[in-house]
Amino acid sequence: MESQLDAFSPRSEFEACLEVQEGRAVLGLAGELDVSALPVLRRMIASALDGRPAAVVVDMDQVTFVDAAGFGGLVAAAAASAERGCRLTVRRPQPAPARTLRLLDVDDVLAIERS
């Protein structure tokens, strides 16, 4: 079964699209993942996990900025995923967020696919 859910944050330039295909939830993000985008991120992660996916992928190819709250939201999403028995993977972060992820040393919490 395939489904899709779209959302945006009215206070920031942030959009999210959730697609579920073959037991895998792919959350595509675009724009600025900041404190004002957290409610959308939380809602989309909760929707993804409600479907009991085998895997959750957060595609950050179109994310232009991430603040501390955004990184915290990703770590919280990874923890929620782990509680449900699946690992969250961050896919294709742009250079600046990828560098910050490396500096934060969150590889034990977040799987990161760079390409």
mmCIF file of C-alpha atoms in Angstrom:
data_model
loop_
_atom_site.group_PDB
_atom_site.id
_atom_site.type_symbol
_atom_site.label_atom_id
_atom_site.label_comp_id
_atom_site.label_asym_id
_atom_site.label_seq_id
_atom_site.Cartn_x
_atom_site.Cartn_y
_atom_site.Cartn_z
ATOM 1 C CA MET A 1 0.000 0.000 0.000
ATOM 2 C CA GLU A 2 1.294 3.440 -0.913
ATOM 3 C CA SER A 3 0.297 6.695 0.769
ATOM 4 C CA GLN A 4 1.442 10.293 0.899
ATOM 5 C CA LEU A 5 1.033 13.129 3.412
ATOM 6 C CA ASP A 6 2.163 16.722 2.843
ATOM 7 C CA ALA A 7 2.631 19.498 5.415
ATOM 8 C CA PHE A 8 4.235 22.901 5.769
ATOM 9 C CA SER A 9 5.082 25.308 8.545
ATOM 10 C CA PRO A 10 3.345 28.679 8.141
ATOM 11 C CA ARG A 11 5.982 30.487 10.241
ATOM 12 C CA SER A 12 9.037 29.296 8.351
ATOM 13 C CA GLU A 13 10.099 28.195 4.936
ATOM 14 C CA PHE A 14 9.724 24.481 5.579
ATOM 15 C CA GLU A 15 7.844 21.713 3.831
ATOM 16 C CA ALA A 16 7.599 17.999 4.447
ATOM 17 C CA CYS A 17 6.225 15.150 2.388
ATOM 18 C CA LEU A 18 5.754 11.634 3.734
ATOM 19 C CA GLU A 19 5.554 8.695 1.366
ATOM 20 C CA VAL A 20 5.075 5.128 2.510
ATOM 21 C CA GLN A 21 5.964 2.381 0.072
ATOM 22 C CA GLU A 22 6.508 -1.293 0.741
ATOM 23 C CA GLY A 23 6.849 -0.883 4.493
ATOM 24 C CA ARG A 24 9.328 1.976 4.271
ATOM 25 C CA ALA A 25 8.526 5.566 5.313
ATOM 26 C CA VAL A 26 10.409 8.275 3.410
ATOM 27 C CA LEU A 27 10.082 11.799 4.781
ATOM 28 C CA GLY A 28 11.258 14.409 2.290
ATOM 29 C CA LEU A 29 12.118 17.754 3.870
ATOM 30 C CA ALA A 30 12.686 21.112 2.173
ATOM 31 C CA GLY A 31 13.639 24.545 3.452
ATOM 32 C CA GLU A 32 14.705 25.537 6.948
ATOM 33 C CA LEU A 33 14.509 22.933 9.725
ATOM 34 C CA ASP A 34 14.342 25.301 12.673
ATOM 35 C CA VAL A 35 12.377 25.646 15.901
ATOM 36 C CA SER A 36 9.247 26.812 14.064
ATOM 37 C CA ALA A 37 9.335 23.700 11.849
ATOM 38 C CA LEU A 38 9.493 21.242 14.777
ATOM 39 C CA PRO A 39 5.712 20.753 15.124
ATOM 40 C CA VAL A 40 5.544 19.672 11.470
ATOM 41 C CA LEU A 41 8.556 17.368 11.852
ATOM 42 C CA ARG A 42 7.073 15.761 14.981
ATOM 43 C CA ARG A 43 3.677 15.288 13.333
ATOM 44 C CA MET A 44 5.196 13.738 10.224
ATOM 45 C CA ILE A 45 7.449 11.395 12.214
ATOM 46 C CA ALA A 46 4.467 10.325 14.343
ATOM 47 C CA SER A 47 2.464 9.644 11.173
ATOM 48 C CA ALA A 48 5.333 7.640 9.736
ATOM 49 C CA LEU A 49 5.716 5.556 12.886
ATOM 50 C CA ASP A 50 1.971 4.928 13.189
ATOM 51 C CA GLY A 51 2.281 2.842 10.040
ATOM 52 C CA ARG A 52 4.848 0.550 11.733
ATOM 53 C CA PRO A 53 7.437 0.881 8.957
ATOM 54 C CA ALA A 54 10.449 -1.370 8.677
ATOM 55 C CA ALA A 55 12.583 1.758 8.148
ATOM 56 C CA VAL A 56 12.281 5.543 8.357
ATOM 57 C CA VAL A 57 14.330 7.686 5.976
ATOM 58 C CA VAL A 58 14.580 11.478 6.331
ATOM 59 C CA ASP A 59 15.704 12.905 2.993
ATOM 60 C CA MET A 60 17.425 16.250 3.631
ATOM 61 C CA ASP A 61 18.587 16.963 0.086
ATOM 62 C CA GLN A 62 16.443 20.126 -0.057
ATOM 63 C CA VAL A 63 17.090 21.353 3.509
ATOM 64 C CA THR A 64 19.004 24.628 3.395
ATOM 65 C CA PHE A 65 19.410 25.315 7.126
ATOM 66 C CA VAL A 66 19.177 23.415 10.422
ATOM 67 C CA ASP A 67 19.346 25.062 13.852
ATOM 68 C CA ALA A 68 19.961 23.400 17.224
ATOM 69 C CA ALA A 69 16.254 22.682 17.675
ATOM 70 C CA GLY A 70 16.162 21.000 14.264
ATOM 71 C CA PHE A 71 19.089 18.734 15.141
ATOM 72 C CA GLY A 72 17.395 17.967 18.454
ATOM 73 C CA GLY A 73 14.220 17.082 16.575
ATOM 74 C CA LEU A 74 16.133 14.627 14.402
ATOM 75 C CA VAL A 75 17.703 12.971 17.442
ATOM 76 C CA ALA A 76 14.288 12.752 19.140
ATOM 77 C CA ALA A 77 12.834 11.251 15.948
ATOM 78 C CA ALA A 78 15.615 8.660 15.938
ATOM 79 C CA ALA A 79 14.855 7.772 19.557
ATOM 80 C CA ALA A 80 11.136 7.426 18.802
ATOM 81 C CA SER A 81 11.973 5.228 15.818
ATOM 82 C CA ALA A 82 14.239 3.027 17.934
ATOM 83 C CA GLU A 83 11.432 2.591 20.473
ATOM 84 C CA ARG A 84 9.302 1.213 17.624
ATOM 85 C CA GLY A 85 12.044 -1.143 16.500
ATOM 86 C CA CYS A 86 13.341 0.665 13.428
ATOM 87 C CA ARG A 87 16.351 2.850 12.726
ATOM 88 C CA LEU A 88 16.034 6.345 11.358
ATOM 89 C CA THR A 89 18.373 7.234 8.505
ATOM 90 C CA VAL A 90 19.213 10.795 7.452
ATOM 91 C CA ARG A 91 19.789 10.787 3.704
ATOM 92 C CA ARG A 92 21.719 13.317 1.597
ATOM 93 C CA PRO A 93 22.206 16.195 4.042
ATOM 94 C CA GLN A 94 23.625 19.330 2.471
ATOM 95 C CA PRO A 95 27.287 20.150 3.324
ATOM 96 C CA ALA A 96 26.633 22.513 6.274
ATOM 97 C CA PRO A 97 24.137 20.251 8.122
ATOM 98 C CA ALA A 98 26.294 17.194 7.309
ATOM 99 C CA ARG A 99 29.313 18.892 8.878
ATOM 100 C CA THR A 100 27.319 19.769 12.002
ATOM 101 C CA LEU A 101 26.053 16.181 12.260
ATOM 102 C CA ARG A 102 29.680 15.006 12.168
ATOM 103 C CA LEU A 103 30.671 17.539 14.841
ATOM 104 C CA LEU A 104 27.755 16.490 17.048
ATOM 105 C CA ASP A 105 28.976 12.887 16.808
ATOM 106 C CA VAL A 106 25.468 11.447 16.546
ATOM 107 C CA ASP A 107 26.439 8.503 14.328
ATOM 108 C CA ASP A 108 25.464 6.088 17.099
ATOM 109 C CA VAL A 109 21.926 7.551 17.099
ATOM 110 C CA LEU A 110 21.426 8.530 13.458
ATOM 111 C CA ALA A 111 22.470 6.555 10.418
ATOM 112 C CA ILE A 112 23.672 9.034 7.790
ATOM 113 C CA GLU A 113 23.697 8.359 4.038
ATOM 114 C CA ARG A 114 25.710 11.035 2.311
ATOM 115 C CA SER A 115 24.855 10.152 -1.284
#
